[in-house]
Short mmCIF file of C-alpha atoms in Angstrom, two decimals:
data_model
loop_
_atom_site.label_atom_id
_atom_site.label_comp_id
_atom_site.label_asym_id
_atom_site.label_seq_id
_atom_site.Cartn_x
_atom_site.Cartn_y
_atom_site.Cartn_z
CA MET A 360 13.00 -6.89 22.58
CA THR A 361 16.45 -8.13 23.21
CA ASP A 362 19.77 -5.82 23.56
CA SER A 363 22.11 -6.81 20.79
CA GLN A 364 24.78 -4.92 18.47
CA PHE A 365 21.71 -4.59 16.44
CA THR A 366 19.14 -2.67 19.20
CA MET A 367 19.25 -0.33 21.61
CA VAL A 368 16.91 0.04 24.47
CA ASN A 369 17.61 2.72 26.90
CA ASN A 370 15.54 1.61 30.22
CA ASN A 371 16.08 4.94 31.82
CA LEU A 372 14.92 7.15 28.61
CA PRO A 373 11.40 5.71 26.44
CA LEU A 374 13.46 5.42 22.96
CA GLU A 375 15.20 3.07 21.38
CA VAL A 376 16.48 1.80 18.21
CA GLN A 377 16.81 -1.31 15.53
CA TRP A 378 17.14 -2.42 12.35
CA VAL A 379 13.30 -4.18 11.51
CA ASN A 380 15.17 -5.19 8.58
CA PRO A 381 18.76 -5.23 6.72
CA THR A 382 17.87 -1.36 5.10
CA THR A 383 15.61 -0.02 7.91
CA MET A 384 16.09 0.68 11.25
CA MET A 385 13.49 2.20 13.42
CA PHE A 386 13.01 4.58 16.16
CA SER A 387 10.23 3.55 18.89
CA LEU A 388 9.40 5.92 21.36
CA ASN A 389 7.59 4.57 24.09
CA HIS A 390 5.40 7.46 25.83
CA SER A 391 2.25 7.98 27.71
CA SER A 392 -1.13 8.79 25.77
CA ALA A 393 -0.46 12.51 27.70
CA ASP A 394 2.89 12.75 26.23
CA LYS A 395 1.24 12.20 22.85
CA ASN A 396 1.52 15.46 22.10
CA LYS A 397 3.56 18.79 20.83
CA SER A 398 6.27 17.10 22.49
CA VAL A 399 6.63 13.85 19.96
CA ALA A 400 6.42 15.70 17.34
CA HIS A 401 8.95 18.11 18.33
CA ILE A 402 11.18 14.70 19.50
CA PHE A 403 10.92 13.72 16.03
CA CYS A 404 11.57 16.46 14.18
CA VAL A 405 14.58 17.08 16.12
CA MET A 406 15.44 13.72 15.01
CA ILE A 407 14.44 13.54 11.29
CA ASN A 408 16.75 17.12 10.83
CA GLU A 409 19.62 15.28 12.95
CA LEU A 410 19.28 12.02 10.73
CA GLN A 411 19.07 13.90 7.23
CA ARG A 412 22.53 15.90 8.56
CA VAL A 413 24.39 12.81 9.76
CA PHE A 414 23.21 10.59 7.08
CA GLY A 415 22.68 12.50 4.16
CA THR A 416 22.35 11.45 1.16
CA ARG A 417 22.55 7.45 2.11
CA LEU A 418 19.27 8.08 3.90
CA THR A 419 16.49 6.87 0.82
CA ASN A 420 13.58 8.08 2.43
CA ILE A 421 12.36 8.74 6.43
CA VAL A 422 8.31 7.86 7.73
CA VAL A 423 7.53 9.28 10.80
CA GLY A 424 4.79 6.97 12.82
CA PHE A 425 2.94 8.05 16.41
CA ASN A 426 5.63 6.02 18.38
CA GLU A 427 8.12 5.35 15.64
CA THR A 428 9.86 6.54 12.88
CA LEU A 429 11.39 4.66 10.41
CA VAL A 430 15.08 5.37 8.12
CA HIS A 431 15.34 3.64 5.41
CA PHE A 432 19.21 3.38 3.73
CA GLU A 433 20.58 2.75 0.27
CA PRO A 434 21.05 -1.01 -0.24
CA ASN A 435 24.58 -0.59 -1.22
CA LYS A 436 25.35 2.13 1.30
CA VAL A 437 24.23 0.79 4.40
CA ARG A 438 26.95 0.03 7.37
CA HIS A 439 24.90 -1.84 9.83
CA LEU A 440 27.13 -1.49 13.42
CA ASP A 441 28.47 2.21 12.22
CA ASP A 442 25.01 3.36 11.67
CA ILE A 443 23.03 1.81 14.52
CA ASN A 444 25.83 3.36 16.83
CA THR A 445 25.68 6.54 14.89
CA ALA A 446 21.87 6.23 15.97
CA LYS A 447 22.17 6.06 19.47
CA GLN A 448 24.27 8.99 19.82
CA ILE A 449 21.80 10.43 18.04
CA ILE A 450 18.96 9.95 20.59
CA ASN A 451 21.08 9.51 23.53
CA SER A 452 22.07 13.65 22.62
CA ILE A 453 18.04 14.50 21.50
CA ILE A 454 17.20 12.82 24.77
CA THR A 455 19.37 14.08 27.13
CA SER A 456 18.85 17.49 26.41
CA ARG A 457 14.79 17.43 25.63
CA TYR A 458 14.29 15.93 29.40
CA SER A 459 17.37 17.61 31.11
CA HIS A 460 18.02 21.24 28.79
CA ALA A 461 14.16 21.81 27.58
CA GLU A 462 15.43 25.24 26.59
CA ASP A 463 18.48 24.09 24.55
CA PRO A 464 18.63 25.76 21.57
CA SER A 465 19.82 23.54 19.16
CA LEU A 466 16.58 21.65 19.51
CA VAL A 467 14.44 25.03 18.43
CA ILE A 468 12.91 23.07 14.98
CA SER A 469 12.10 26.10 12.11
CA ALA A 470 7.94 25.13 12.18
CA SER A 471 5.80 26.99 10.22
CA HIS A 472 2.33 28.48 11.59
CA HIS A 473 -0.75 28.38 9.02
CA GLN A 474 -4.12 30.20 9.32
CA ILE A 475 -6.42 28.00 7.63
CA GLY A 476 -9.81 29.77 6.45
CA MET A 477 -12.72 26.94 6.72
CA SER A 478 -16.35 26.51 6.18
CA PHE A 479 -18.14 25.26 9.08
CA SER A 480 -21.55 23.35 7.58
CA ASP A 481 -24.42 21.33 9.12
CA GLU A 482 -24.18 18.87 5.97
CA TYR A 483 -21.87 16.45 7.91
CA ASP A 484 -21.30 16.13 11.57
CA LEU A 485 -21.16 19.38 13.29
CA GLN A 486 -24.47 19.22 14.68
CA ALA A 487 -23.98 15.03 15.81
CA VAL A 488 -20.37 16.91 17.61
CA ALA A 489 -21.82 19.01 19.45
CA ASP A 490 -24.99 17.11 20.56
CA LYS A 491 -21.66 14.83 21.84
CA THR A 492 -20.10 17.01 23.18
CA GLN A 493 -23.09 18.59 24.78
CA CYS A 494 -22.41 22.63 23.57
CA SER A 495 -24.36 24.47 20.76
CA VAL A 496 -23.31 24.59 17.29
CA LYS A 497 -21.66 28.78 18.02
CA GLN A 498 -19.42 26.86 21.00
CA LEU A 499 -18.38 24.35 18.88
CA ILE A 500 -17.10 26.57 16.52
CA GLU A 501 -15.81 29.21 18.66
CA GLN A 502 -13.64 26.03 20.73
CA PHE A 503 -12.30 24.83 17.30
CA CYS A 504 -11.20 28.17 16.14
CA SER A 505 -9.21 28.98 19.54
CA LEU A 506 -7.34 25.52 19.55
CA THR A 507 -3.99 25.30 17.88
CA PHE A 508 -2.97 22.13 16.61
CA THR A 509 0.77 20.83 15.97
CA VAL A 510 0.85 18.45 12.45
CA ILE A 511 2.29 15.01 14.34
CA LEU A 512 2.94 13.50 10.47
CA ASN A 513 1.68 12.84 6.97
CA GLY A 514 0.26 9.60 6.80
CA PHE A 515 -3.01 7.75 5.47
CA MET A 516 -2.69 9.55 1.79
CA PRO A 517 -0.42 12.37 0.70
CA GLY A 518 -0.64 15.31 2.20
CA PHE A 519 -3.05 13.72 5.10
CA PRO A 520 -1.84 15.46 8.42
CA TYR A 521 -2.47 14.00 11.29
CA MET A 522 -2.78 16.98 13.83
CA SER A 523 -2.28 16.65 18.00
CA GLY A 524 -4.08 19.23 19.94
CA LEU A 525 -7.66 18.47 20.82
CA PRO A 526 -9.11 18.63 24.28
CA GLN A 527 -10.33 15.54 25.84
CA HIS A 528 -13.85 16.87 25.54
CA LEU A 529 -14.28 16.89 21.90
CA GLN A 530 -11.89 13.58 21.22
CA LEU A 531 -14.43 11.28 20.38
CA PRO A 532 -14.26 7.49 18.46
CA ARG A 533 -14.32 6.86 14.69
CA LEU A 534 -17.66 6.83 13.11
CA SER A 535 -18.88 3.22 13.64
CA THR A 536 -20.05 2.84 9.76
CA PRO A 537 -17.73 5.06 7.49
CA ARG A 538 -18.72 7.29 4.65
CA LEU A 539 -17.89 5.43 1.49
CA LYS A 540 -17.11 9.62 0.04
CA VAL A 541 -15.39 12.15 2.33
CA PRO A 542 -14.90 15.49 0.17
CA LYS A 543 -11.96 16.98 -0.73
CA GLY A 544 -10.85 19.32 2.00
CA ALA A 545 -12.86 18.14 5.24
CA VAL A 546 -11.73 18.92 8.08
CA ALA A 547 -12.23 16.41 10.29
CA ILE A 548 -11.59 14.96 14.26
CA ALA A 549 -11.72 11.39 15.46
CA GLU A 550 -9.88 10.38 19.11
CA THR A 551 -7.26 12.44 19.93
CA TYR A 552 -6.59 14.06 16.11
CA CYS A 553 -8.00 16.29 13.76
CA GLY A 554 -7.27 15.85 10.17
CA ILE A 555 -7.96 17.70 6.50
CA TYR A 556 -8.15 15.17 3.82
CA PRO A 557 -6.26 15.81 0.86
CA GLU A 558 -8.67 14.48 -2.12
CA SER A 559 -12.24 12.52 -1.61
CA SER A 560 -11.49 9.51 -0.21
CA PRO A 561 -13.44 6.81 1.86
CA GLY A 562 -12.94 7.82 6.25
CA GLY A 563 -14.41 7.31 9.49
CA TRP A 564 -13.87 10.77 11.22
CA HIS A 565 -16.58 13.60 12.16
CA ILE A 566 -16.35 16.38 9.67
CA LEU A 567 -16.90 19.26 10.79
CA GLY A 568 -16.51 21.49 7.94
CA THR A 569 -13.78 22.31 4.51
CA THR A 570 -11.39 24.18 3.50
CA GLU A 571 -10.15 24.86 0.07
CA HIS A 572 -6.36 25.13 1.21
CA VAL A 573 -4.26 23.03 -0.89
CA LEU A 574 -3.03 20.69 1.29
CA PHE A 575 -0.89 18.79 -1.33
CA ASP A 576 1.06 19.81 -4.58
CA ILE A 577 2.40 17.45 -6.47
CA ARG A 578 4.58 19.92 -8.19
CA GLN A 579 5.72 21.84 -5.07
CA SER A 580 8.84 21.26 -2.92
CA PRO A 581 8.04 19.74 -0.30
CA SER A 582 4.72 18.39 -2.07
CA ALA A 583 2.98 18.24 1.11
CA THR A 584 1.76 21.54 2.57
CA PHE A 585 2.10 21.21 6.42
CA GLN A 586 5.35 18.92 8.17
CA SER A 587 5.69 17.74 11.13
CA GLY A 588 5.87 20.07 14.24
CA ASP A 589 3.87 23.17 11.82
CA THR A 590 0.93 24.46 13.85
CA VAL A 591 -2.32 24.87 12.10
CA GLN A 592 -5.11 27.31 13.77
CA PHE A 593 -8.30 27.77 11.70
CA PHE A 594 -10.88 30.41 11.19
CA ALA A 595 -14.14 30.39 10.43
CA ILE A 596 -14.59 31.97 6.93
CA LYS A 597 -18.11 31.17 6.99
CA SER A 598 -20.23 29.66 9.91
CA ILE A 599 -24.01 28.10 9.78
CA MET B 719 10.36 5.62 -28.56
CA ILE B 720 8.95 1.90 -26.30
CA GLU B 721 5.91 0.75 -28.28
CA CYS B 722 3.80 -1.64 -25.63
CA ARG B 723 2.30 -3.51 -28.56
CA LEU B 724 0.32 -6.43 -26.51
CA THR B 725 0.43 -7.22 -22.80
CA GLN B 726 -1.46 -9.73 -20.65
CA HIS B 727 -1.19 -7.85 -17.09
CA PRO B 728 0.12 -4.12 -16.22
CA ILE B 729 3.49 -3.61 -16.91
CA PHE B 730 5.26 -1.63 -13.49
CA ILE B 731 7.72 1.21 -14.65
CA VAL B 732 10.25 1.23 -11.80
CA ASP B 733 13.82 2.05 -10.78
CA GLN B 734 15.19 2.72 -7.28
CA GLY B 735 12.04 4.51 -5.58
CA ARG B 736 11.03 7.31 -4.92
CA SER B 737 13.71 9.59 -2.52
CA MET B 738 12.31 11.32 1.08
CA SER B 739 8.78 10.84 -0.27
CA GLY B 740 7.58 9.52 3.68
CA LEU B 741 7.56 12.81 5.29
CA SER B 742 4.54 14.12 3.17
CA GLY B 743 2.61 10.60 3.41
CA VAL B 744 3.51 9.66 -0.15
CA THR B 745 4.41 5.79 -1.01
CA GLN B 746 8.20 5.06 -1.57
CA SER B 747 8.07 2.34 -4.38
CA GLY B 748 10.37 1.13 -6.37
CA PRO B 749 11.35 -2.59 -7.58
CA LEU B 750 9.32 -5.93 -5.83
CA LEU B 751 11.82 -7.97 -7.28
CA VAL B 752 14.85 -6.20 -5.73
CA HIS B 753 17.31 -8.88 -7.07
CA GLN B 754 16.64 -8.94 -10.63
CA TYR B 755 16.75 -5.25 -10.75
CA TYR B 756 19.86 -5.04 -9.23
CA HIS B 757 21.05 -7.55 -11.10
CA ALA B 758 20.03 -6.13 -14.42
CA SER B 759 21.46 -2.73 -12.96
CA LYS B 760 24.69 -4.98 -13.02
CA VAL B 761 24.46 -6.10 -16.18
CA LEU B 762 24.09 -3.08 -17.98
CA GLN B 763 26.27 -1.50 -15.75
CA GLN B 764 23.87 1.63 -15.07
CA SER B 765 22.87 3.23 -11.83
CA GLN B 766 19.41 4.77 -11.22
CA LEU B 767 18.62 2.09 -13.56
CA VAL B 768 14.95 2.13 -15.63
CA ALA B 769 13.12 -0.83 -15.93
CA MET B 770 9.91 -2.54 -16.35
CA GLU B 771 8.23 -5.24 -14.14
CA ILE B 772 6.19 -7.37 -16.17
CA SER B 773 4.28 -10.69 -14.90
CA GLY B 774 3.11 -12.07 -18.57
CA ASP B 775 3.71 -12.37 -21.94
CA CYS B 776 4.21 -9.47 -23.14
CA GLU B 777 5.59 -7.67 -26.95
CA PHE B 778 6.78 -4.38 -27.10
CA LEU B 779 8.66 -3.10 -30.21
CA ILE B 780 11.37 -0.33 -29.45
CA HIS B 781 12.25 2.34 -32.49
CA GLN B 782 15.83 3.36 -31.09
CA PRO B 783 19.32 0.89 -31.04
CA MET B 784 18.84 0.19 -26.82
CA TRP B 785 20.87 -2.10 -24.60
CA ILE B 786 18.76 -4.16 -22.52
CA THR B 787 18.63 -7.20 -20.03
CA VAL B 788 15.57 -9.48 -19.17
CA CYS B 789 16.01 -10.53 -15.40
CA GLY B 790 14.17 -13.09 -13.18
CA GLU B 791 12.85 -16.60 -13.93
CA GLU B 792 12.63 -18.73 -16.85
CA ALA B 793 10.39 -17.67 -19.75
CA GLN B 794 11.04 -17.59 -24.01
CA VAL B 795 12.83 -14.12 -24.78
CA SER B 796 13.32 -13.46 -28.28
CA ILE B 797 13.93 -9.91 -30.50
CA ASP B 798 13.31 -9.88 -34.22
CA GLU B 799 11.99 -13.77 -33.49
CA GLN B 800 15.78 -14.53 -32.41
CA TYR B 801 15.64 -16.42 -28.91
CA VAL B 802 18.19 -14.56 -26.92
CA SER B 803 19.95 -15.38 -23.12
CA MET B 804 18.41 -14.12 -20.26
CA ASN B 805 20.64 -12.01 -17.95
CA GLN B 806 22.56 -10.93 -20.87
CA PRO B 807 23.22 -7.55 -22.06
CA LEU B 808 21.18 -7.56 -25.13
CA LEU B 809 21.53 -4.90 -27.84
CA VAL B 810 17.82 -4.35 -30.03
CA LYS B 811 18.33 -2.83 -32.74
CA PRO B 812 15.41 -0.18 -34.27
CA GLY B 813 12.36 -2.18 -35.37
CA GLN B 814 13.01 -5.29 -33.89
CA PRO B 815 10.27 -6.72 -31.68
CA LEU B 816 11.05 -8.23 -28.04
CA ARG B 817 9.04 -10.62 -27.03
CA ILE B 818 8.77 -12.29 -24.12
CA LYS B 819 6.72 -15.82 -23.82
CA GLU B 820 6.09 -18.95 -21.30
CA LEU B 821 7.18 -17.15 -18.28
CA ALA B 822 5.82 -19.16 -15.41
CA PRO B 823 2.19 -18.38 -13.79
CA GLY B 824 2.67 -15.75 -10.63
CA THR B 825 6.36 -14.86 -11.59
CA LYS B 826 7.71 -12.27 -12.92
CA LEU B 827 10.95 -10.07 -14.99
CA ILE B 828 12.83 -7.58 -14.50
CA ILE B 829 13.51 -6.06 -18.37
CA GLY B 830 16.46 -3.12 -17.63
CA LEU B 831 16.87 -0.56 -20.26
CA LYS B 832 19.89 1.40 -20.48
CA ALA B 833 17.74 4.57 -21.12
CA ARG B 834 16.53 7.42 -19.47
CA LEU B 835 12.57 7.83 -20.43
CA SER B 836 10.79 11.07 -21.24
CA CYS B 837 8.33 11.18 -18.27
CA MET B 838 7.54 12.96 -15.01
CA ARG B 839 9.97 12.74 -12.03
CA TYR B 840 8.46 12.46 -8.37
CA PHE B 841 10.78 12.91 -5.41
CA ASP B 842 13.57 12.17 -8.21
CA SER B 843 11.76 8.54 -9.15
CA ILE B 844 9.51 7.77 -12.28
CA CYS B 845 7.52 4.81 -10.43
CA GLY B 846 3.95 5.35 -10.15
CA VAL B 847 1.23 4.41 -7.91
CA TYR B 848 -2.29 4.22 -9.35
CA ARG B 849 -3.80 5.01 -5.75
CA GLU B 850 -1.97 8.18 -5.80
CA ARG B 851 -2.51 9.04 -9.08
CA PHE B 852 1.06 10.32 -10.26
CA GLY B 853 4.19 9.26 -11.93
CA GLY B 854 4.68 5.76 -14.01
CA VAL B 855 2.91 6.26 -17.65
CA ALA B 856 0.79 9.15 -16.57
CA ASN B 857 -1.87 9.46 -13.37
CA GLY B 858 0.19 6.87 -11.69
CA LYS B 859 -0.75 4.47 -14.20
CA PRO B 860 0.73 1.38 -15.35
CA MET B 861 1.92 -0.03 -18.90
CA ILE B 862 -0.91 -1.40 -21.06
CA THR B 863 -1.31 -2.55 -24.58
CA GLY B 864 -0.82 0.84 -27.13
CA ASP B 865 1.10 2.61 -24.37
CA ILE B 866 4.21 4.57 -25.62
CA PHE B 867 6.91 5.73 -23.71
CA HIS B 868 9.03 8.28 -25.71
CA VAL B 869 12.48 8.12 -24.98
CA ASP B 870 15.14 10.92 -23.63
CA ALA B 871 18.53 9.38 -23.82
CA ILE B 872 20.22 6.27 -24.88
CA PHE B 873 22.81 5.53 -22.91
CA GLU B 874 26.65 4.30 -24.32
CA LYS B 875 26.85 0.19 -24.70
CA PRO B 876 27.95 -1.43 -21.65
CA HIS B 877 31.60 -2.25 -21.12
CA PHE B 878 32.34 -5.97 -20.69
CA GLY B 879 35.86 -6.30 -21.73
CA MET B 880 36.59 -9.13 -24.06
CA ASN B 881 33.87 -10.97 -22.94
CA PRO B 882 30.39 -10.14 -21.93
CA THR B 883 29.37 -12.97 -20.36
CA ASN B 884 31.88 -11.90 -18.15
CA ALA B 885 29.66 -9.18 -16.74
CA ILE B 886 27.57 -11.66 -14.30
CA THR B 887 28.27 -15.54 -13.35
CA PRO B 888 26.06 -18.24 -13.45
CA TYR B 889 25.80 -18.20 -9.46
CA GLN B 890 23.52 -14.79 -9.77
CA THR B 891 21.01 -16.45 -11.98
CA ALA B 892 19.99 -19.60 -10.29
CA ARG B 893 20.66 -17.61 -6.48
CA TYR B 894 17.13 -15.44 -6.97
CA SER B 895 15.08 -18.62 -8.40
CA VAL B 896 13.55 -19.82 -5.69
CA SER B 897 11.53 -21.96 -7.45
CA LEU B 898 14.99 -24.35 -7.67
CA GLN B 899 15.32 -24.10 -3.82
CA SER B 900 13.03 -25.42 -0.89
CA SER B 901 10.74 -22.76 -0.36
CA LYS B 902 11.19 -20.96 2.74
CA ILE B 903 10.99 -17.40 3.56
CA ASP B 904 13.23 -15.38 6.29
CA PHE B 905 11.35 -13.55 8.38
CA VAL B 906 12.65 -10.96 11.46
CA PRO B 907 10.00 -11.21 14.49
CA ASN B 908 9.37 -7.40 15.69
CA TYR B 909 6.92 -4.73 15.79
CA GLN B 910 4.03 -6.32 17.86
CA TYR B 911 5.60 -10.05 17.77
CA GLN B 912 5.65 -9.89 21.19
CA HIS B 913 1.48 -9.11 21.70
CA PHE B 914 1.06 -12.19 19.34
CA SER B 915 0.49 -15.16 21.62
CA LEU B 916 2.13 -18.45 21.29
CA HIS B 917 -0.13 -20.14 19.48
CA ALA B 918 -0.33 -17.28 16.69
CA ARG B 919 3.49 -17.87 16.38
CA TYR B 920 3.04 -20.98 15.85
CA LEU B 921 0.92 -20.81 13.39
CA LEU B 922 3.02 -18.41 11.28
CA THR B 923 5.91 -20.69 11.15
CA GLU B 924 4.62 -24.25 11.52
CA GLN B 925 1.67 -24.57 8.90
CA THR B 926 1.95 -24.13 4.59
CA MET B 927 0.99 -20.43 3.48
CA GLN B 928 0.77 -19.49 0.03
CA VAL B 929 0.72 -16.03 -1.78
CA SER B 930 -2.83 -15.16 -3.37
CA ASN B 931 -4.01 -14.27 -6.77
CA LYS B 932 -4.99 -11.14 -5.12
CA ALA B 933 -1.24 -10.82 -4.49
CA ASP B 934 0.26 -7.09 -5.74
CA ARG B 935 2.83 -4.62 -5.41
CA MET B 936 1.20 -3.22 -2.48
CA GLY B 937 1.05 -6.43 -0.36
CA LEU B 938 1.08 -10.26 -1.19
CA ARG B 939 -1.45 -11.43 0.99
CA LEU B 940 -1.46 -15.21 1.76
CA ILE B 941 -3.44 -18.00 2.37
CA CYS B 942 -3.25 -20.39 5.47
CA ASP B 943 -5.75 -22.92 6.53
CA GLU B 944 -5.65 -21.90 10.25
CA PRO B 945 -6.10 -17.99 10.58
CA ILE B 946 -3.32 -16.37 13.12
CA PRO B 947 -5.28 -14.91 16.03
CA ALA B 948 -4.02 -11.11 16.31
CA PRO B 949 -3.94 -8.88 19.15
CA LYS B 950 -6.05 -5.89 18.98
CA GLN B 951 -3.78 -2.79 17.38
CA THR B 952 -5.55 0.55 17.61
CA ALA B 953 -2.99 3.11 16.48
CA SER B 954 -1.55 3.49 12.56
CA GLN B 955 2.05 2.69 12.61
CA ALA B 956 5.03 3.48 9.98
CA LEU B 957 5.31 0.38 7.75
CA ALA B 958 8.71 -0.96 6.72
CA LEU B 959 9.17 -3.00 3.31
CA GLY B 960 7.94 -6.55 3.74
CA VAL B 961 6.41 -6.19 6.83
CA ILE B 962 3.49 -9.27 7.49
CA GLN B 963 0.26 -7.60 8.76
CA ILE B 964 -2.06 -9.89 10.79
CA PRO B 965 -5.83 -8.28 10.04
CA PRO B 966 -9.10 -9.97 11.69
CA ASP B 967 -9.19 -12.69 8.71
CA GLY B 968 -5.77 -14.02 10.38
CA GLN B 969 -4.62 -14.49 6.52
CA PRO B 970 -1.53 -12.45 6.57
CA ILE B 971 -0.44 -9.83 4.28
CA VAL B 972 3.19 -9.30 3.44
CA MET B 973 3.60 -5.49 2.49
CA GLY B 974 5.49 -4.55 -0.75
CA PRO B 975 6.89 -1.29 -1.88
CA ASP B 976 3.62 0.31 -3.66
CA ARG B 977 1.83 0.04 0.65
CA GLN B 978 1.16 3.05 1.98
CA THR B 979 3.17 4.62 4.06
CA HIS B 980 0.91 4.14 7.34
CA GLY B 981 -1.04 0.98 8.51
CA GLY B 982 -2.96 -0.02 11.40
CA TYR B 983 -3.23 -3.59 11.31
CA PRO B 984 -0.76 -5.67 14.12
CA VAL B 985 2.75 -6.67 12.49
CA ILE B 986 4.15 -9.98 13.49
CA GLY B 987 7.71 -9.44 11.83
CA THR B 988 9.24 -8.34 8.45
CA VAL B 989 10.39 -10.27 5.17
CA PRO B 990 13.75 -8.86 4.72
CA ASP B 991 14.41 -7.21 0.95
CA TYR B 992 16.31 -10.25 -0.19
CA ALA B 993 13.41 -12.64 0.63
CA LEU B 994 10.70 -10.50 -0.50
CA ALA B 995 12.23 -10.62 -3.85
CA GLN B 996 11.84 -14.59 -3.56
CA LEU B 997 8.65 -14.53 -2.35
CA ALA B 998 7.18 -12.37 -5.06
CA GLN B 999 8.25 -15.30 -7.58
CA ILE B 1000 6.26 -17.99 -5.77
CA PRO B 1001 3.31 -18.94 -7.95
CA ALA B 1002 0.14 -19.64 -6.30
CA THR B 1003 0.09 -23.25 -7.07
CA LYS B 1004 2.82 -23.43 -4.94
CA HIS B 1005 3.45 -23.54 -0.88
CA PHE B 1006 5.78 -22.35 1.56
CA HIS B 1007 6.58 -22.26 5.07
CA PHE B 1008 8.31 -19.33 7.29
CA ASN B 1009 11.68 -19.30 8.78
CA GLN B 1010 12.39 -17.46 11.74
CA ILE B 1011 15.68 -15.74 11.88
CA SER B 1012 17.55 -13.03 13.78
CA ILE B 1013 17.60 -9.49 12.39
CA GLU B 1014 21.73 -10.48 12.82
CA GLN B 1015 21.28 -13.10 10.62
CA ALA B 1016 19.02 -11.21 8.20
CA ILE B 1017 22.01 -8.47 7.95
CA VAL B 1018 24.50 -11.44 7.12
CA ASN B 1019 22.22 -12.94 4.94
CA PHE B 1020 21.60 -9.47 3.03
CA THR B 1021 25.51 -8.45 2.71
CA LEU B 1022 26.03 -11.78 1.03
CA TYR B 1023 23.50 -11.09 -1.54
CA GLN B 1024 24.44 -7.60 -1.99
CA SER B 1025 28.48 -8.45 -2.55
CA GLN B 1026 27.12 -9.94 -5.66
CA TYR B 1027 26.17 -6.56 -7.39
#
């Protein structure tokens, strides 16, 4: 990647910003997989708040990824040089604070904690996951309900939360053959993530159970129930 | 009231796109024909313009007097059986049929409306994405034959000065007509470009491409003779408008306004907004090449295009 007026690569800090098209700026975070957890969500949350504060209504959209955040500007209001310089200042201040002043109160984000009732069911993959992780179904449910997940982003479909916090021994590859239909409300795990299907959809994750919690309501603002940085804990309302 | 009496293809109701929808995992949507959309905005002197994106013969009956404009590739446009010019403000009187005919296959038009439609707005937009089941006519659906849109408000006549044709310049109508130009589509290398082999990069720019018949507002699927080998990509990533994904079959997909927020295929680069509007107007029968440019050049080109609006 070249460093130019429109690109910033900071070798000391694992963050860079560049224009990827004339209306879209990309912030990329190069981090090890060990860091791909709460801290990533935290950095992006702080960044989103700051971007919205600084750029205001000139922004038309923000899309958070696992390693990057896209920021879309209104075509008639984009100021390429000024905006990339402002972005550099934002990430410098955030990363500097993140690494040198971890307790900086300016980095506190307004995240919510959600307690989600869940019906565990052997209709899908509960037993198979227990077998693969070498524990009983009861132990699996207890372990799962003791975890606190952090919402990294909403993606794949409206309101689908990708949540980190799955311990290594519960991390499984996706199903070799995806299901054609995963039920609405399915709570599922794959690789390092836990997710909930807001609507029925094809999917290749291991389903542990279902929830009736509404994850996306287009009539509400915000429409997605979970926001990046929120924490989620499940409790069993029906166990087999 | 606007009544769609006949259409060969679904008609997409668009505006500037949804605002801040990405944080909810919701598609941004917006116009595919960006230039034509902004041109229509300028012709009608209307910000936040409501427009219809059409891709074939169609006929409407407009029941209230309304200023409109038709922008894009050449077609036969008539109001009440009288042929009218494109890229100009046009007054349609109640009961007069508006007909579009002989649009070149694979090309599209924008019909700008100086009115506000009576339909639900989500994320400050009336755009609909069928996959997401909201917006558009209803439940994300595009407009088809027989659909009716009610109109909330009609906006006043645009101010043209003494001569309505002063509203635009001839330069603008020719500029976005890609069929009249050499068919090179700009792209900026980014995302996983460095992870693609030299051979893959060579294949992207040195062979001709065609837009497949499967192209839609979600993605413009391309066809090339020699598939482009792609590196492995395991994690999903946030997708900008115009990214060029290379799926396992090696046939590129350029992502459009109705793309999902995230995707898992490796991305070799991005087609800038202005070039995406050109790509969307290339018929399936016509060949084109990708032309690699720097982001600095793309910004210069973009600024030149934007200066027209």
